[in-house]
Amino acid sequence: MKAITLQHPGGLDHLHLTDLADPGQPGPGEIRVAIHATSLNFHDLLVAKGAIPTADGRVLMADGAGVVEAVGAGVTEFKPGDHVVSGFFPQWPAGPAFQQVGDFAGTPGDGIDGFAAEYVVRPATAFTLAPRGWSHAEAATITTAGLTAWRALVGDAALKAGDTVLTLGTGGVSIIALQIAKAMGAQVIITSSSDEKLARARDLGADHGINYRQRPDWGSAVRELTAGRGVDHVIELGGPGTLAQSIEAVRVGGHISLIGVLTGRQGDVPTSLLMARQARLQGLIVGSRRQQQDYVAALEQTGIRPVIDRSFALHELAEAFRFQESGGHFGKVVVEW
Ligand SMILES: NC(=O)c1ccc[n+]([C@@H]2O[C@H](COP(=O)([O-])OP(=O)(O)OC[C@H]3O[C@@H](n4cnc5c(N)ncnc54)[C@H](OP(=O)(O)O)[C@@H]3O)[C@@H](O)[C@H]2O)c1
């Protein structure tokens, strides 16, 4: 079967379309899935570039969606023909985060082989059902970007109708956060480097857009838009280069979901302003299988469909990463086969 593997030392010139042995039939508790799509995340890009070291020959990609071909003994949750989507932390069924899920040792496409492959055999618990009627490409957006936005807003921040949400940029996590927040009855402010992308975000329901290149003090711009109050929740995707402005933008007693590393991995934090805001700053990494099942149910009820900017073929994965790296996309970039 065909798969895309990463050869040491990593880098987009070291992705190879390889013939690997077919994984065979599922054992007890396992399912065999014909994978048909994956979606690209910043984490996958870091692995592919070698910035996150992984095993030589690793099959890339955390997100995978496809069709169940066979189920092993004892599997009752799935049957052949079911459309399924993979989970980011196969070892985290439910409940609060615990130590082992703070690293990527069990994460597909990083600590274990991922889903840039035609077939996989995995424990049934490594998948959930996909939303009914979704394409595989749409379903593949759930694993990393979608679930992270869902957990941040609905799980950790306890979003409610009437709240105001700030989300940064127009990449995969931010655009689905916009869609979830609007579906939940929130007001949404979004930032971007591009006025054209801000216009597209408004078409999706964003109430306000701020060009962060034109307004480097975008935290103050958010306060102006909220009559000086600040927002209830921030989807913080930039990290050290944006956190100070996110703290400026949050209301007293508000919540910041610290999700992203787009501007780097460490830096200065205005701790006294964070204290004065009496805001909660919560780091998070994706979510549990239970949260993914809740998210799938919410997607079916709300009718949200993910925004897919561009689709590539499996052998074009490196090209897809280069497109993602260029920052030209709006929403998700996917690969289908
Ligand atoms: N903790 C977790 O569980 C988790 C899960 C998923 C993703 N993440 C992280 O979240 C971040 C976003 O991931 P993604 O997959 O959505 O990435 P992505 O699709 O590649 O999004 C990139 C977009 O971010 C925006 N951006 C870049 N620099 C920015 C800045 N300084 N200020 C504001 N926006 C900026 C740009 O939007 P414009 O073009 O509109 O300017 C860019 O197009 C990454 O750091 C990723 O590692 C974390």
GROMACS .gro file of C-alpha atoms and ligand atoms in nm:
model
  385
    1MET     CA    1   0.000   0.000   0.000
    2LYS     CA    2   0.105   0.362  -0.060
    3ALA     CA    3   0.213   0.585   0.229
    4ILE     CA    4   0.409   0.905   0.278
    5THR     CA    5   0.704   0.860   0.511
    6LEU     CA    6   0.955   1.108   0.647
    7GLN     CA    7   1.324   1.028   0.618
    8HIS     CA    8   1.584   1.173   0.852
    9PRO     CA    9   1.675   1.450   0.908
   10GLY     CA   10   1.330   1.570   0.800
   11GLY     CA   11   1.248   1.865   0.577
   12LEU     CA   12   0.996   1.893   0.295
   13ASP     CA   13   1.246   1.741   0.048
   14HIS     CA   14   1.256   1.426   0.262
   15LEU     CA   15   0.892   1.318   0.223
   16HIS     CA   16   0.870   0.997   0.020
   17LEU     CA   17   0.578   0.818  -0.143
   18THR     CA   18   0.661   0.462  -0.031
   19ASP     CA   19   0.518   0.112  -0.075
   20LEU     CA   20   0.462  -0.036   0.271
   21ALA     CA   21   0.330  -0.379   0.368
   22ASP     CA   22  -0.047  -0.398   0.393
   23PRO     CA   23  -0.141  -0.390   0.766
   24GLY     CA   24  -0.358  -0.701   0.728
   25GLN     CA   25  -0.674  -0.792   0.916
   26PRO     CA   26  -0.776  -0.650   1.256
   27GLY     CA   27  -0.715  -0.845   1.575
   28PRO     CA   28  -0.942  -0.839   1.881
   29GLY     CA   29  -1.055  -0.484   1.961
   30GLU     CA   30  -0.912  -0.345   1.636
   31ILE     CA   31  -1.055  -0.208   1.313
   32ARG     CA   32  -0.914  -0.190   0.961
   33VAL     CA   33  -0.979   0.147   0.796
   34ALA     CA   34  -0.927   0.253   0.435
   35ILE     CA   35  -0.804   0.609   0.485
   36HIS     CA   36  -0.914   0.859   0.219
   37ALA     CA   37  -0.818   1.200   0.355
   38THR     CA   38  -0.601   1.391   0.600
   39SER     CA   39  -0.583   1.759   0.687
   40LEU     CA   40  -0.274   1.968   0.748
   41ASN     CA   41  -0.192   2.122   1.083
   42PHE     CA   42   0.095   2.337   1.202
   43HIS     CA   43   0.206   2.044   1.420
   44ASP     CA   44   0.231   1.815   1.114
   45LEU     CA   45   0.436   2.084   0.939
   46LEU     CA   46   0.680   2.101   1.233
   47VAL     CA   47   0.718   1.721   1.223
   48ALA     CA   48   0.764   1.719   0.844
   49LYS     CA   49   1.030   1.989   0.864
   50GLY     CA   50   1.218   1.801   1.135
   51ALA     CA   51   1.153   2.078   1.392
   52ILE     CA   52   0.982   1.810   1.604
   53PRO     CA   53   1.214   1.508   1.583
   54THR     CA   54   1.049   1.174   1.506
   55ALA     CA   55   1.151   0.822   1.403
   56ASP     CA   56   1.317   0.770   1.065
   57GLY     CA   57   1.055   0.644   0.821
   58ARG     CA   58   0.759   0.773   1.024
   59VAL     CA   59   0.426   0.775   0.836
   60LEU     CA   60   0.312   1.139   0.858
   61MET     CA   61  -0.014   1.310   0.955
   62ALA     CA   62  -0.221   1.318   1.271
   63ASP     CA   63  -0.561   1.348   1.103
   64GLY     CA   64  -0.719   1.059   0.915
   65ALA     CA   65  -1.068   0.990   0.784
   66GLY     CA   66  -1.201   0.696   0.590
   67VAL     CA   67  -1.417   0.385   0.581
   68VAL     CA   68  -1.415   0.085   0.813
   69GLU     CA   69  -1.333  -0.225   0.609
   70ALA     CA   70  -1.330  -0.491   0.883
   71VAL     CA   71  -1.372  -0.515   1.259
   72GLY     CA   72  -1.194  -0.751   1.495
   73ALA     CA   73  -1.344  -0.972   1.765
   74GLY     CA   74  -1.525  -0.780   2.036
   75VAL     CA   75  -1.572  -0.457   1.840
   76THR     CA   76  -1.935  -0.349   1.867
   77GLU     CA   77  -1.905   0.028   1.814
   78PHE     CA   78  -1.825   0.008   1.441
   79LYS     CA   79  -1.922  -0.204   1.143
   80PRO     CA   80  -1.780  -0.233   0.793
   81GLY     CA   81  -1.887   0.065   0.584
   82ASP     CA   82  -1.893   0.315   0.873
   83HIS     CA   83  -1.726   0.648   0.802
   84VAL     CA   84  -1.479   0.729   1.080
   85VAL     CA   85  -1.227   0.992   1.183
   86SER     CA   86  -0.914   0.943   1.392
   87GLY     CA   87  -0.840   1.085   1.736
   88PHE     CA   88  -0.533   1.292   1.826
   89PHE     CA   89  -0.480   1.117   2.162
   90PRO     CA   90  -0.590   0.755   2.110
   91GLN     CA   91  -0.498   0.681   2.473
   92TRP     CA   92  -0.724   0.954   2.622
   93PRO     CA   93  -1.082   0.824   2.631
   94ALA     CA   94  -1.246   1.090   2.851
   95GLY     CA   95  -1.211   1.303   3.160
   96PRO     CA   96  -0.954   1.565   3.257
   97ALA     CA   97  -0.614   1.583   3.090
   98PHE     CA   98  -0.347   1.370   3.248
   99GLN     CA   99   0.029   1.356   3.224
  100GLN     CA  100   0.065   1.111   2.936
  101VAL     CA  101  -0.138   1.325   2.701
  102GLY     CA  102   0.088   1.625   2.756
  103ASP     CA  103   0.338   1.474   2.514
  104PHE     CA  104   0.304   1.329   2.165
  105ALA     CA  105   0.437   0.979   2.230
  106GLY     CA  106   0.101   0.824   2.132
  107THR     CA  107   0.002   1.081   1.872
  108PRO     CA  108  -0.027   0.957   1.511
  109GLY     CA  109   0.216   1.121   1.274
  110ASP     CA  110   0.453   1.202   1.559
  111GLY     CA  111   0.513   0.940   1.831
  112ILE     CA  112   0.345   0.664   1.625
  113ASP     CA  113   0.273   0.620   1.255
  114GLY     CA  114   0.008   0.853   1.117
  115PHE     CA  115  -0.257   0.849   0.847
  116ALA     CA  116  -0.080   0.943   0.523
  117ALA     CA  117  -0.141   0.580   0.423
  118GLU     CA  118  -0.401   0.386   0.226
  119TYR     CA  119  -0.490   0.145   0.508
  120VAL     CA  120  -0.441   0.124   0.884
  121VAL     CA  121  -0.528  -0.130   1.152
  122ARG     CA  122  -0.572   0.036   1.492
  123PRO     CA  123  -0.760  -0.015   1.818
  124ALA     CA  124  -1.123   0.081   1.760
  125THR     CA  125  -1.079   0.348   2.028
  126ALA     CA  126  -0.838   0.534   1.797
  127PHE     CA  127  -1.142   0.646   1.591
  128THR     CA  128  -1.488   0.793   1.633
  129LEU     CA  129  -1.773   0.802   1.386
  130ALA     CA  130  -1.759   1.094   1.141
  131PRO     CA  131  -2.057   1.329   1.105
  132ARG     CA  132  -2.325   1.183   0.878
  133GLY     CA  133  -2.305   1.306   0.520
  134TRP     CA  134  -1.959   1.459   0.550
  135SER     CA  135  -1.686   1.399   0.294
  136HIS     CA  136  -1.370   1.231   0.420
  137ALA     CA  137  -1.182   1.558   0.366
  138GLU     CA  138  -1.432   1.745   0.584
  139ALA     CA  139  -1.416   1.476   0.853
  140ALA     CA  140  -1.035   1.487   0.858
  141THR     CA  141  -1.050   1.847   0.984
  142ILE     CA  142  -1.204   1.725   1.312
  143THR     CA  143  -0.907   1.543   1.466
  144THR     CA  144  -0.674   1.833   1.546
  145ALA     CA  145  -0.801   2.177   1.448
  146GLY     CA  146  -1.172   2.122   1.502
  147LEU     CA  147  -1.150   1.939   1.832
  148THR     CA  148  -0.905   2.193   1.972
  149ALA     CA  149  -1.138   2.482   1.896
  150TRP     CA  150  -1.437   2.289   2.034
  151ARG     CA  151  -1.263   2.195   2.358
  152ALA     CA  152  -1.127   2.549   2.408
  153LEU     CA  153  -1.461   2.721   2.359
  154VAL     CA  154  -1.716   2.475   2.486
  155GLY     CA  155  -1.516   2.258   2.726
  156ASP     CA  156  -1.268   2.488   2.896
  157ALA     CA  157  -1.423   2.832   2.843
  158ALA     CA  158  -1.786   2.721   2.894
  159LEU     CA  159  -1.896   2.952   2.611
  160LYS     CA  160  -2.255   3.073   2.627
  161ALA     CA  161  -2.480   3.271   2.395
  162GLY     CA  162  -2.410   3.642   2.421
  163ASP     CA  163  -2.038   3.599   2.497
  164THR     CA  164  -1.774   3.770   2.286
  165VAL     CA  165  -1.487   3.565   2.142
  166LEU     CA  166  -1.161   3.688   1.992
  167THR     CA  167  -0.979   3.450   1.758
  168LEU     CA  168  -0.642   3.513   1.592
  169GLY     CA  169  -0.570   3.477   1.221
  170THR     CA  170  -0.765   3.285   0.958
  171GLY     CA  171  -0.598   2.943   0.968
  172GLY     CA  172  -0.756   2.607   1.044
  173VAL     CA  173  -0.818   2.644   1.417
  174SER     CA  174  -0.928   3.007   1.401
  175ILE     CA  175  -1.188   2.966   1.126
  176ILE     CA  176  -1.356   2.665   1.287
  177ALA     CA  177  -1.348   2.854   1.621
  178LEU     CA  178  -1.532   3.138   1.445
  179GLN     CA  179  -1.791   2.895   1.312
  180ILE     CA  180  -1.843   2.718   1.646
  181ALA     CA  181  -1.868   3.047   1.836
  182LYS     CA  182  -2.127   3.185   1.593
  183ALA     CA  183  -2.328   2.863   1.605
  184MET     CA  184  -2.331   2.892   1.986
  185GLY     CA  185  -2.469   3.247   1.971
  186ALA     CA  186  -2.150   3.439   2.047
  187GLN     CA  187  -2.019   3.762   1.899
  188VAL     CA  188  -1.685   3.711   1.722
  189ILE     CA  189  -1.389   3.940   1.659
  190ILE     CA  190  -1.119   3.799   1.431
  191THR     CA  191  -0.774   3.925   1.332
  192SER     CA  192  -0.584   3.873   1.008
  193SER     CA  193  -0.289   4.009   0.811
  194SER     CA  194  -0.521   4.038   0.509
  195ASP     CA  195  -0.824   4.260   0.451
  196GLU     CA  196  -0.947   4.015   0.189
  197LYS     CA  197  -0.943   3.731   0.442
  198LEU     CA  198  -1.122   3.954   0.695
  199ALA     CA  199  -1.395   4.008   0.437
  200ARG     CA  200  -1.426   3.631   0.393
  201ALA     CA  201  -1.446   3.591   0.772
  202ARG     CA  202  -1.728   3.846   0.783
  203ASP     CA  203  -1.910   3.641   0.520
  204LEU     CA  204  -1.886   3.348   0.762
  205GLY     CA  205  -2.045   3.557   1.038
  206ALA     CA  206  -1.755   3.738   1.206
  207ASP     CA  207  -1.892   4.057   1.364
  208HIS     CA  208  -1.565   4.251   1.348
  209GLY     CA  209  -1.227   4.210   1.180
  210ILE     CA  210  -0.895   4.373   1.270
  211ASN     CA  211  -0.592   4.376   1.043
  212TYR     CA  212  -0.308   4.300   1.288
  213ARG     CA  213  -0.048   4.439   1.047
  214GLN     CA  214  -0.225   4.774   1.030
  215ARG     CA  215  -0.311   4.769   1.403
  216PRO     CA  216  -0.013   4.618   1.592
  217ASP     CA  217  -0.201   4.732   1.907
  218TRP     CA  218  -0.496   4.510   1.811
  219GLY     CA  219  -0.564   4.438   2.180
  220SER     CA  220  -0.660   4.805   2.219
  221ALA     CA  221  -0.867   4.784   1.901
  222VAL     CA  222  -1.060   4.494   2.058
  223ARG     CA  223  -1.126   4.703   2.370
  224GLU     CA  224  -1.254   4.987   2.149
  225LEU     CA  225  -1.491   4.745   1.975
  226THR     CA  226  -1.623   4.618   2.309
  227ALA     CA  227  -1.679   4.962   2.465
  228GLY     CA  228  -1.370   4.921   2.684
  229ARG     CA  229  -1.486   4.594   2.840
  230GLY     CA  230  -1.274   4.338   2.653
  231VAL     CA  231  -1.374   3.992   2.531
  232ASP     CA  232  -1.491   3.694   2.735
  233HIS     CA  233  -1.268   3.440   2.559
  234VAL     CA  234  -0.954   3.453   2.348
  235ILE     CA  235  -0.846   3.175   2.114
  236GLU     CA  236  -0.472   3.251   2.149
  237LEU     CA  237  -0.289   3.098   1.854
  238GLY     CA  238   0.023   3.312   1.824
  239GLY     CA  239   0.199   3.242   2.154
  240PRO     CA  240   0.474   3.475   2.279
  241GLY     CA  241   0.437   3.730   1.998
  242THR     CA  242   0.064   3.778   2.052
  243LEU     CA  243  -0.006   3.692   2.416
  244ALA     CA  244   0.051   4.046   2.546
  245GLN     CA  245  -0.213   4.183   2.308
  246SER     CA  246  -0.449   3.896   2.396
  247ILE     CA  247  -0.415   3.987   2.765
  248GLU     CA  248  -0.486   4.348   2.671
  249ALA     CA  249  -0.798   4.230   2.484
  250VAL     CA  250  -0.949   4.002   2.749
  251ARG     CA  251  -1.208   4.133   2.994
  252VAL     CA  252  -1.160   4.130   3.370
  253GLY     CA  253  -1.235   3.773   3.475
  254GLY     CA  254  -1.216   3.646   3.116
  255HIS     CA  255  -1.053   3.334   2.973
  256ILE     CA  256  -0.758   3.286   2.738
  257SER     CA  257  -0.709   2.949   2.567
  258LEU     CA  258  -0.335   2.927   2.507
  259ILE     CA  259  -0.321   2.701   2.202
  260GLY     CA  260  -0.067   2.812   1.945
  261VAL     CA  261   0.301   2.860   1.881
  262LEU     CA  262   0.279   3.052   1.552
  263THR     CA  263   0.526   3.317   1.679
  264GLY     CA  264   0.755   3.088   1.881
  265ARG     CA  265   0.776   2.879   2.195
  266GLN     CA  266   0.878   3.119   2.471
  267GLY     CA  267   0.881   3.488   2.549
  268ASP     CA  268   0.786   3.769   2.788
  269VAL     CA  269   0.443   3.773   2.948
  270PRO     CA  270   0.300   4.091   3.107
  271THR     CA  271   0.217   3.906   3.427
  272SER     CA  272   0.099   4.211   3.620
  273LEU     CA  273  -0.158   4.295   3.350
  274LEU     CA  274  -0.274   3.932   3.345
  275MET     CA  275  -0.313   3.951   3.724
  276ALA     CA  276  -0.497   4.283   3.701
  277ARG     CA  277  -0.731   4.131   3.444
  278GLN     CA  278  -0.794   3.843   3.691
  279ALA     CA  279  -0.812   3.635   3.375
  280ARG     CA  280  -0.764   3.259   3.344
  281LEU     CA  281  -0.483   3.158   3.112
  282GLN     CA  282  -0.524   2.793   3.017
  283GLY     CA  283  -0.285   2.588   2.810
  284LEU     CA  284  -0.446   2.300   2.622
  285ILE     CA  285  -0.363   2.034   2.371
  286VAL     CA  286  -0.649   1.906   2.155
  287GLY     CA  287  -0.898   1.691   2.352
  288SER     CA  288  -1.030   1.352   2.454
  289ARG     CA  289  -1.221   1.092   2.253
  290ARG     CA  290  -1.536   1.177   2.449
  291GLN     CA  291  -1.497   1.545   2.353
  292GLN     CA  292  -1.456   1.439   1.989
  293GLN     CA  293  -1.782   1.243   2.007
  294ASP     CA  294  -1.955   1.547   2.160
  295TYR     CA  295  -1.809   1.765   1.884
  296VAL     CA  296  -1.932   1.530   1.612
  297ALA     CA  297  -2.281   1.541   1.764
  298ALA     CA  298  -2.266   1.922   1.774
  299LEU     CA  299  -2.154   1.938   1.410
  300GLU     CA  300  -2.450   1.724   1.305
  301GLN     CA  301  -2.696   1.940   1.502
  302THR     CA  302  -2.561   2.281   1.403
  303GLY     CA  303  -2.495   2.205   1.037
  304ILE     CA  304  -2.149   2.365   1.055
  305ARG     CA  305  -1.930   2.254   0.763
  306PRO     CA  306  -1.555   2.318   0.771
  307VAL     CA  307  -1.397   2.562   0.527
  308ILE     CA  308  -1.153   2.381   0.298
  309ASP     CA  309  -0.931   2.618   0.106
  310ARG     CA  310  -0.751   2.369  -0.115
  311SER     CA  311  -0.717   1.995  -0.166
  312PHE     CA  312  -0.406   1.808  -0.282
  313ALA     CA  313  -0.338   1.447  -0.386
  314LEU     CA  314  -0.140   1.213  -0.157
  315HIS     CA  315   0.179   1.238  -0.363
  316GLU     CA  316   0.153   1.619  -0.338
  317LEU     CA  317   0.181   1.629   0.042
  318ALA     CA  318   0.508   1.828   0.038
  319GLU     CA  319   0.349   2.078  -0.199
  320ALA     CA  320   0.049   2.102   0.032
  321PHE     CA  321   0.282   2.182   0.324
  322ARG     CA  322   0.455   2.450   0.119
  323PHE     CA  323   0.117   2.604   0.045
  324GLN     CA  324   0.026   2.594   0.416
  325GLU     CA  325   0.364   2.746   0.507
  326SER     CA  326   0.307   3.034   0.266
  327GLY     CA  327   0.012   3.141   0.484
  328GLY     CA  328  -0.204   3.192   0.177
  329HIS     CA  329  -0.480   2.964   0.301
  330PHE     CA  330  -0.809   3.047   0.471
  331GLY     CA  331  -0.937   2.763   0.690
  332LYS     CA  332  -0.808   2.414   0.616
  333VAL     CA  333  -0.576   2.254   0.363
  334VAL     CA  334  -0.649   1.886   0.297
  335VAL     CA  335  -0.506   1.588   0.110
  336GLU     CA  336  -0.742   1.330  -0.045
  337TRP     CA  337  -0.695   0.993  -0.213
  338LIG     N1  338  -0.263   2.322   2.144
  338LIG     C1  339  -0.327   2.251   2.050
  338LIG     O1  340  -0.390   2.153   2.080
  338LIG     C2  341  -0.322   2.293   1.908
  338LIG     C3  342  -0.406   2.232   1.814
  338LIG     C4  343  -0.407   2.281   1.683
  338LIG     C5  344  -0.323   2.386   1.649
  338LIG     N2  345  -0.240   2.438   1.744
  338LIG     C6  346  -0.155   2.552   1.713
  338LIG     O2  347  -0.238   2.661   1.680
  338LIG     C7  348  -0.173   2.743   1.583
  338LIG     C8  349  -0.263   2.757   1.461
  338LIG     O3  350  -0.272   2.629   1.401
  338LIG     P1  351  -0.343   2.612   1.260
  338LIG     O4  352  -0.335   2.469   1.224
  338LIG     O5  353  -0.475   2.680   1.262
  338LIG     O6  354  -0.241   2.693   1.168
  338LIG     P2  355  -0.259   2.745   1.022
  338LIG     O7  356  -0.383   2.690   0.958
  338LIG     O8  357  -0.130   2.723   0.951
  338LIG     O9  358  -0.285   2.901   1.045
  338LIG     C9  359  -0.189   2.994   1.014
  338LIG    C10  360  -0.255   3.133   1.017
  338LIG    O10  361  -0.229   3.194   1.141
  338LIG    C11  362  -0.227   3.332   1.123
  338LIG     N3  363  -0.110   3.392   1.188
  338LIG    C12  364   0.020   3.370   1.164
  338LIG     N4  365   0.093   3.451   1.241
  338LIG    C13  366   0.007   3.524   1.314
  338LIG    C14  367   0.021   3.626   1.409
  338LIG     N5  368   0.141   3.673   1.446
  338LIG     N6  369  -0.091   3.680   1.464
  338LIG    C15  370  -0.212   3.634   1.428
  338LIG     N7  371  -0.232   3.540   1.336
  338LIG    C16  372  -0.122   3.486   1.281
  338LIG    C17  373  -0.224   3.361   0.975
  338LIG    O11  374  -0.353   3.410   0.942
  338LIG     P3  375  -0.373   3.535   0.841
  338LIG    O12  376  -0.321   3.486   0.710
  338LIG    O13  377  -0.517   3.562   0.846
  338LIG    O14  378  -0.290   3.650   0.896
  338LIG    C18  379  -0.195   3.225   0.915
  338LIG    O15  380  -0.257   3.207   0.791
  338LIG    C19  381  -0.038   2.674   1.556
  338LIG    O16  382   0.061   2.732   1.638
  338LIG    C20  383  -0.061   2.532   1.598
  338LIG    O17  384   0.057   2.466   1.635
  338LIG    C21  385  -0.238   2.394   1.871
   0.00000   0.00000   0.00000
